[in-house]
Short mmCIF file of C-alpha atoms in Angstrom, two decimals:
data_model
loop_
_atom_site.label_atom_id
_atom_site.label_comp_id
_atom_site.label_asym_id
_atom_site.label_seq_id
_atom_site.Cartn_x
_atom_site.Cartn_y
_atom_site.Cartn_z
CA ALA A 1 0.06 0.03 0.14
CA ASP A 2 2.96 2.56 0.99
CA SER A 3 4.66 1.79 -2.39
CA THR A 4 1.46 2.63 -4.19
CA HIS A 5 1.03 5.62 -2.55
CA VAL A 6 4.58 6.59 -3.23
CA ALA A 7 4.03 5.77 -7.32
CA ASP A 8 0.97 8.10 -7.34
CA ARG A 9 2.60 11.15 -5.95
CA PRO A 10 3.97 12.08 -9.55
CA ARG A 11 0.82 11.54 -10.86
CA ARG A 12 -1.00 13.81 -8.33
CA GLY A 13 1.43 16.44 -8.78
CA MET A 14 1.23 16.29 -12.76
CA LYS A 15 -2.63 16.58 -12.06
CA ARG A 16 -2.38 19.58 -9.69
CA LEU A 17 0.49 21.18 -12.64
CA MET A 18 -2.12 20.71 -15.34
CA LEU A 19 -4.93 22.53 -12.93
CA PHE A 20 -2.63 25.53 -12.27
CA LEU A 21 -1.83 25.79 -15.75
CA ARG A 22 -5.27 25.43 -16.76
CA SER A 23 -6.17 28.43 -14.30
CA LEU A 24 -3.45 30.31 -15.80
CA LYS A 25 -4.86 30.07 -19.12
CA LYS A 26 -8.41 31.21 -17.75
CA ALA A 27 -6.97 34.11 -16.57
CA ALA A 28 -4.85 35.09 -19.46
CA SER A 29 -8.44 34.66 -21.25
CA LEU A 30 -9.58 37.61 -19.24
CA PRO A 31 -10.56 40.82 -21.39
CA MET A 32 -8.10 43.95 -20.92
CA GLN A 33 -11.32 45.91 -19.45
CA PHE A 34 -11.17 43.64 -16.12
CA TRP A 35 -7.12 44.15 -15.75
CA LEU A 36 -7.68 47.73 -16.16
CA ILE A 37 -10.46 48.11 -13.75
CA ALA A 38 -8.33 45.68 -11.34
CA THR A 39 -5.55 47.88 -11.63
CA VAL A 40 -7.51 50.95 -10.71
CA ILE A 41 -9.25 49.10 -7.41
CA SER A 42 -5.69 47.53 -6.31
CA VAL A 43 -3.97 51.00 -6.51
CA LEU A 44 -7.05 52.41 -4.53
CA TYR A 45 -6.93 49.76 -1.92
CA LEU A 46 -3.34 50.96 -1.20
CA ALA A 47 -5.28 53.89 0.39
CA ARG A 48 -7.60 51.57 2.46
CA PHE A 49 -5.51 50.99 5.24
CA SER A 50 -6.79 49.67 8.53
CA GLU A 51 -9.02 51.90 10.64
CA SER A 52 -6.10 51.49 13.50
CA PHE A 53 -4.21 54.28 11.98
CA VAL A 54 -7.21 56.75 12.25
CA ILE A 55 -7.44 55.53 16.10
CA LEU A 56 -4.01 56.60 16.55
CA ARG A 57 -4.51 59.72 14.89
CA ALA A 58 -7.45 60.54 17.03
CA LYS A 59 -5.72 59.45 20.27
CA SER A 60 -2.61 61.70 19.17
CA VAL A 61 -5.19 64.76 18.85
CA GLY A 62 -6.67 64.08 22.23
CA TRP A 63 -9.74 61.86 21.51
CA PRO A 64 -11.11 60.21 24.88
CA VAL A 65 -10.09 56.19 24.49
CA ALA A 66 -13.59 55.51 25.78
CA LEU A 67 -15.23 57.67 22.74
CA LEU A 68 -13.14 55.80 20.34
CA PRO A 69 -15.89 53.12 19.01
CA ILE A 70 -18.03 56.24 18.00
CA LEU A 71 -15.64 56.90 15.20
CA LEU A 72 -16.25 53.52 13.28
CA THR A 73 -19.94 53.85 14.16
CA GLY A 74 -20.09 56.90 12.76
CA ASN A 75 -18.41 55.75 9.89
CA GLN A 76 -20.59 52.34 9.56
CA LEU A 77 -23.83 54.39 9.64
CA MET A 78 -22.75 56.60 6.77
CA GLN A 79 -22.50 53.28 4.90
CA ALA A 80 -25.46 51.89 5.93
CA LEU A 81 -27.39 55.24 5.18
CA LEU A 82 -25.96 55.83 1.55
CA THR A 83 -25.10 52.70 -0.10
CA TYR A 84 -28.66 51.98 -1.34
CA PRO A 85 -29.31 55.23 -3.13
CA ILE A 86 -25.88 55.83 -4.22
CA GLY A 87 -26.22 52.40 -6.07
CA ALA A 88 -29.67 53.22 -7.06
CA LEU A 89 -28.07 56.82 -8.72
CA ALA A 90 -25.26 54.50 -10.32
CA ASP A 91 -27.83 52.29 -12.14
CA ARG A 92 -29.63 55.36 -13.46
CA THR A 93 -26.10 57.63 -14.42
CA SER A 94 -22.55 56.33 -15.07
CA ARG A 95 -21.08 54.09 -12.29
CA GLU A 96 -17.63 55.28 -13.45
CA SER A 97 -18.67 58.94 -12.55
CA VAL A 98 -19.82 57.75 -9.15
CA LEU A 99 -16.65 55.59 -8.49
CA MET A 100 -14.71 58.87 -9.46
CA PHE A 101 -16.34 61.14 -7.00
CA GLY A 102 -16.01 58.39 -4.36
CA ILE A 103 -11.94 58.60 -4.61
CA ILE A 104 -12.25 62.40 -4.81
CA PHE A 105 -14.27 61.60 -1.12
CA LEU A 106 -11.06 59.59 -0.16
CA VAL A 107 -8.56 62.43 -0.99
CA LEU A 108 -10.84 64.94 1.11
CA ALA A 109 -10.93 62.46 4.02
CA ASN A 110 -7.07 62.21 4.13
CA ALA A 111 -6.75 65.92 3.72
CA ILE A 112 -9.12 66.67 6.58
CA PHE A 113 -7.29 64.00 8.92
CA VAL A 114 -3.92 66.03 8.10
CA ALA A 115 -5.41 70.11 8.28
CA PHE A 116 -7.61 69.23 11.00
CA PRO A 117 -5.61 68.01 14.15
CA SER A 118 -8.76 68.20 16.65
CA PRO A 119 -11.30 65.55 17.91
CA LEU A 120 -13.96 67.19 15.62
CA GLY A 121 -11.99 66.88 12.60
CA VAL A 122 -11.01 63.31 12.99
CA PHE A 123 -14.64 62.80 13.21
CA VAL A 124 -15.44 64.44 10.29
CA GLY A 125 -12.84 62.97 8.60
CA SER A 126 -14.22 59.00 9.55
CA LEU A 127 -17.69 60.05 8.14
CA VAL A 128 -16.52 61.78 4.99
CA THR A 129 -14.36 57.83 4.57
CA GLY A 130 -17.75 56.46 5.13
CA ILE A 131 -19.35 58.27 2.53
CA HIS A 132 -16.30 57.04 0.04
CA MET A 133 -16.85 53.64 1.22
CA SER A 134 -20.60 53.81 0.38
CA MET A 135 -19.79 55.11 -3.13
CA THR A 136 -17.15 52.71 -4.12
CA HIS A 137 -17.15 49.34 -2.23
CA ALA A 138 -20.16 47.81 -4.40
CA ILE A 139 -19.61 49.86 -7.30
CA ALA A 140 -16.11 48.90 -7.90
CA LYS A 141 -17.19 45.07 -7.79
CA THR A 142 -20.26 45.73 -10.14
CA LEU A 143 -17.55 47.13 -12.44
CA LEU A 144 -15.84 44.00 -12.34
CA SER A 145 -18.49 41.49 -12.92
CA GLU A 146 -19.59 44.05 -15.91
CA SER A 147 -15.95 43.43 -17.63
CA VAL A 148 -15.94 39.84 -17.63
CA GLU A 149 -18.51 37.17 -18.94
CA VAL A 150 -20.92 35.19 -16.86
CA GLU A 151 -18.74 31.55 -17.20
CA GLN A 152 -15.43 33.98 -15.92
CA LEU A 153 -16.87 35.43 -13.04
CA GLY A 154 -15.16 32.82 -10.69
CA THR A 155 -11.74 33.11 -12.41
CA ALA A 156 -12.09 37.12 -12.23
CA PHE A 157 -13.30 37.34 -8.40
CA SER A 158 -10.65 35.02 -7.37
CA ILE A 159 -7.69 37.28 -8.96
CA TYR A 160 -9.15 40.02 -7.74
CA ALA A 161 -9.37 38.54 -4.51
CA VAL A 162 -5.70 38.11 -4.58
CA LEU A 163 -4.60 41.54 -5.87
CA SER A 164 -6.75 43.28 -3.20
CA GLY A 165 -5.05 41.06 -0.70
CA VAL A 166 -1.68 41.91 -1.76
CA THR A 167 -2.35 45.43 -2.15
CA LEU A 168 -4.01 45.73 1.38
CA ALA A 169 -1.15 44.12 3.17
CA VAL A 170 1.19 46.83 1.17
CA GLY A 171 -0.60 49.57 1.77
CA ASN A 172 -0.56 49.10 5.66
CA GLY A 173 2.80 48.38 5.53
CA LEU A 174 3.51 51.51 3.84
CA ALA A 175 1.03 53.57 6.23
CA GLY A 176 3.09 52.09 9.13
CA TYR A 177 6.72 53.32 7.52
CA LEU A 178 4.86 56.81 6.54
CA ASN A 179 3.65 56.95 10.05
CA ASP A 180 6.94 56.24 11.67
CA PHE A 181 9.11 58.53 9.43
CA THR A 182 6.38 61.67 9.93
CA VAL A 183 6.51 61.23 13.66
CA SER A 184 10.08 61.11 13.71
CA ARG A 185 10.28 64.47 11.86
CA GLY A 186 7.91 65.88 14.34
CA TYR A 187 4.71 66.23 12.14
CA GLY A 188 2.82 63.76 14.24
CA VAL A 189 0.37 60.74 12.92
CA VAL A 190 0.15 61.80 9.50
CA GLY A 191 2.32 60.11 7.32
CA CYS A 192 -0.55 57.51 6.27
CA PHE A 193 -2.93 59.66 5.18
CA TRP A 194 -0.37 61.71 2.90
CA GLY A 195 0.18 58.01 1.35
CA GLY A 196 -3.49 57.60 1.25
CA ALA A 197 -3.94 60.84 -0.48
CA ALA A 198 -1.24 60.05 -2.95
CA ALA A 199 -2.75 56.44 -3.48
CA SER A 200 -5.96 57.88 -4.20
CA VAL A 201 -4.93 60.61 -6.54
CA LEU A 202 -2.87 57.82 -8.63
CA SER A 203 -6.20 55.77 -8.65
CA LEU A 204 -8.15 58.94 -9.67
CA LEU A 205 -5.49 59.21 -13.05
CA LEU A 206 -6.02 55.74 -13.58
CA LEU A 207 -9.83 55.66 -13.53
CA GLN A 208 -9.91 58.51 -16.05
CA GLY A 209 -7.57 56.56 -18.66
CA TYR A 210 -9.79 53.28 -17.96
CA MET A 211 -12.97 55.45 -19.14
CA LEU A 212 -11.23 56.81 -22.10
CA VAL A 213 -10.10 53.30 -23.13
CA LYS A 214 -13.77 51.97 -22.70
CA ASP A 215 -15.20 55.05 -24.52
CA ASN A 216 -12.94 54.45 -27.46
CA ALA A 217 -13.67 50.55 -27.48
CA ALA A 218 -17.56 51.37 -27.48
CA ALA A 219 -16.89 53.98 -30.19
CA ARG A 220 -15.33 51.74 -32.34
CA GLN A 221 -17.71 48.80 -31.90
CA TRP A 222 -20.60 51.13 -32.18
CA PRO A 223 -21.33 50.98 -36.10
CA PHE A 224 -21.08 46.90 -36.18
CA ARG A 225 -23.66 46.95 -32.92
CA ARG A 226 -25.82 49.13 -35.26
CA TYR A 227 -25.29 47.21 -38.25
CA ARG A 228 -26.02 43.87 -35.96
CA SER A 229 -29.42 45.04 -35.03
CA ARG A 230 -30.34 46.40 -38.69
CA ALA A 231 -29.75 42.69 -39.66
CA THR A 232 -31.36 41.21 -36.65
CA ALA A 233 -34.46 43.05 -37.50
CA LEU A 234 -34.45 42.39 -41.36
CA ARG A 235 -34.48 38.78 -40.39
CA LYS A 236 -36.95 38.97 -38.47
CA ASN A 237 -39.21 40.96 -41.26
CA LEU A 238 -38.09 38.20 -43.69
CA ARG A 239 -39.30 35.29 -41.53
CA TRP A 240 -42.37 37.19 -40.83
CA SER A 241 -43.48 37.80 -44.29
CA GLN A 242 -42.76 34.36 -45.28
CA TRP A 243 -44.64 33.25 -42.59
CA SER A 244 -47.89 35.16 -43.46
CA GLU A 245 -47.51 34.24 -47.36
#
């Protein structure tokens, strides 16, 4: 039995290798639109560091320790109140535009954390961060799902999970390093917010490029779609005329 088990090891290893190569082939088949929007969201995740840095900022400006949960409560309350109406607005307008304004709100939140070193400033910054989350979290996943075919959703979201996990880890590491840098220079616990603002601006620029690429692709495809729709209507009319005769 042991010899059979040992003999089966190369076969199992080959099966695992084939499954891995097949998964790479599926990833390579994902459209460019997916990789572009995934890059935008991954860069944005560099700015979504842990709430622990907000708590450190709050403590550094005199926020009472017993009232720290209010920060997270206010953030979550903004998300609970605004996510649904903003999602409905995105369905009627443009999801990319809603995502763009959501990133702008994150830039604003980081600026508030830096420019207003007071408990009130930290509280307002936390609320603005909640607005950002309500405008970006669900919209980003919607854009990802729209960029691939239905049969590619599993592969696409698996890759998205890997990318977001890596960028979140890198973002938290950078936030900690930048905080140590600004504290050592006497600027206070603000380095993470400077880095978050920079990553948000970079994500915003990438989103603008993605929107240009998407609009150009749609413009190139538009004549063919119009021709296809006319051809389909013509075929239906011919079938109806044949049936009526």
